[in-house]
Amino acid sequence: MTPKRFTRPVQVIVGLGFAHEVSSVMDAYQLLDEWVGFRSPTHADTLALFRSALADDEDAETARLAFEAFALSRGILAAEEIESSGAAEEWMTAYDRRSEVVVDG
């Protein structure tokens, strides 16, 4: 299996504050799978998306945006990534809105 590389790596903070570059679907999947923080529904959805990406049902860039959004929501996205990333916020907004109920009034 060829690694599905991101067009642009995502820098996250791991361990005791060390920057770590995540550059592929597999790298991000491993980080998500080994996540020791709170495993929220967002974590489960992001992990499921990565399983789909590994099975070629989802493209690497969609997975990268989801990972970037997850990292931002958990406070582990490196500072330089936060400055340049509007995509993560867009993904989180779309994710949050997916459960909104429209009530006709």
CSV table of C-alpha atoms in Angstrom, one decimal:
chain,number,residue,atom,x,y,z
A,1,MET,CA,0.0,0.0,0.0
A,2,THR,CA,1.4,3.4,-0.9
A,3,PRO,CA,1.2,6.0,1.8
A,4,LYS,CA,-1.4,8.6,1.2
A,5,ARG,CA,0.5,11.9,1.7
A,6,PHE,CA,-1.0,15.2,2.6
A,7,THR,CA,-0.2,18.1,0.2
A,8,ARG,CA,0.9,20.0,3.3
A,9,PRO,CA,1.9,18.4,6.6
A,10,VAL,CA,0.1,19.4,9.8
A,11,GLN,CA,2.2,20.4,12.7
A,12,VAL,CA,0.9,19.3,16.1
A,13,ILE,CA,2.2,19.5,19.7
A,14,VAL,CA,2.8,16.2,21.3
A,15,GLY,CA,4.2,14.9,24.6
A,16,LEU,CA,5.9,17.5,26.6
A,17,GLY,CA,5.3,20.3,24.0
A,18,PHE,CA,7.3,18.9,21.1
A,19,ALA,CA,6.3,19.8,17.6
A,20,HIS,CA,5.5,16.8,15.5
A,21,GLU,CA,4.9,16.8,11.7
A,22,VAL,CA,2.0,14.7,10.5
A,23,SER,CA,2.4,14.2,6.7
A,24,SER,CA,0.2,11.2,5.8
A,25,VAL,CA,-3.1,9.6,6.4
A,26,MET,CA,-1.4,6.7,8.3
A,27,ASP,CA,0.6,9.1,10.5
A,28,ALA,CA,-2.6,11.0,11.5
A,29,TYR,CA,-4.5,7.7,12.0
A,30,GLN,CA,-1.9,6.4,14.3
A,31,LEU,CA,-1.9,9.6,16.4
A,32,LEU,CA,-5.8,9.5,16.6
A,33,ASP,CA,-5.8,5.8,17.4
A,34,GLU,CA,-3.3,6.3,20.2
A,35,TRP,CA,-5.1,9.4,21.5
A,36,VAL,CA,-5.1,9.3,25.3
A,37,GLY,CA,-7.2,12.4,25.7
A,38,PHE,CA,-11.0,12.5,26.0
A,39,ARG,CA,-12.5,10.4,23.2
A,40,SER,CA,-15.5,12.4,22.2
A,41,PRO,CA,-17.9,11.8,19.3
A,42,THR,CA,-15.7,14.2,17.3
A,43,HIS,CA,-12.7,11.9,17.9
A,44,ALA,CA,-14.8,8.9,16.9
A,45,ASP,CA,-16.0,10.6,13.7
A,46,THR,CA,-12.5,11.7,12.8
A,47,LEU,CA,-11.1,8.3,13.4
A,48,ALA,CA,-13.9,6.8,11.2
A,49,LEU,CA,-13.1,9.2,8.5
A,50,PHE,CA,-9.4,8.1,8.6
A,51,ARG,CA,-10.4,4.5,8.4
A,52,SER,CA,-12.4,5.4,5.2
A,53,ALA,CA,-9.3,7.3,3.9
A,54,LEU,CA,-7.1,4.2,4.5
A,55,ALA,CA,-9.6,2.1,2.6
A,56,ASP,CA,-9.6,4.6,-0.3
A,57,ASP,CA,-13.2,5.7,0.3
A,58,GLU,CA,-12.1,9.2,1.3
A,59,ASP,CA,-9.3,11.4,-0.2
A,60,ALA,CA,-6.2,12.4,1.7
A,61,GLU,CA,-7.0,16.1,1.7
A,62,THR,CA,-10.4,15.7,3.3
A,63,ALA,CA,-8.7,13.6,5.9
A,64,ARG,CA,-6.0,16.3,6.4
A,65,LEU,CA,-8.7,19.0,6.9
A,66,ALA,CA,-10.5,16.8,9.5
A,67,PHE,CA,-7.2,16.1,11.3
A,68,GLU,CA,-6.3,19.8,11.3
A,69,ALA,CA,-9.8,20.6,12.7
A,70,PHE,CA,-9.4,17.9,15.4
A,71,ALA,CA,-6.0,19.2,16.4
A,72,LEU,CA,-7.3,22.7,16.6
A,73,SER,CA,-10.3,21.7,18.8
A,74,ARG,CA,-7.9,19.8,21.2
A,75,GLY,CA,-5.4,22.6,21.4
A,76,ILE,CA,-2.6,20.6,19.9
A,77,LEU,CA,-2.3,22.4,16.5
A,78,ALA,CA,1.1,24.2,16.4
A,79,ALA,CA,0.9,28.0,16.5
A,80,GLU,CA,2.1,28.6,12.9
A,81,GLU,CA,-0.6,26.2,11.7
A,82,ILE,CA,-3.3,28.1,13.5
A,83,GLU,CA,-2.3,31.4,11.9
A,84,SER,CA,-2.5,30.0,8.4
A,85,SER,CA,-5.4,27.7,8.7
A,86,GLY,CA,-8.9,28.8,7.9
A,87,ALA,CA,-9.8,25.4,6.6
A,88,ALA,CA,-9.8,23.8,10.1
A,89,GLU,CA,-12.4,26.4,11.3
A,90,GLU,CA,-14.5,25.8,8.2
A,91,TRP,CA,-14.5,22.0,8.8
A,92,MET,CA,-15.4,22.4,12.5
A,93,THR,CA,-18.2,24.8,11.6
A,94,ALA,CA,-19.6,22.3,9.1
A,95,TYR,CA,-19.2,19.5,11.6
A,96,ASP,CA,-21.1,21.4,14.3
A,97,ARG,CA,-23.9,22.3,11.9
A,98,ARG,CA,-24.5,18.8,10.8
A,99,SER,CA,-26.6,18.0,13.9
A,100,GLU,CA,-28.6,21.2,13.8
A,101,VAL,CA,-32.4,20.7,13.4
A,102,VAL,CA,-34.3,23.1,11.3
A,103,VAL,CA,-37.8,23.7,12.7
A,104,ASP,CA,-40.4,25.1,10.4
A,105,GLY,CA,-42.3,27.8,12.2
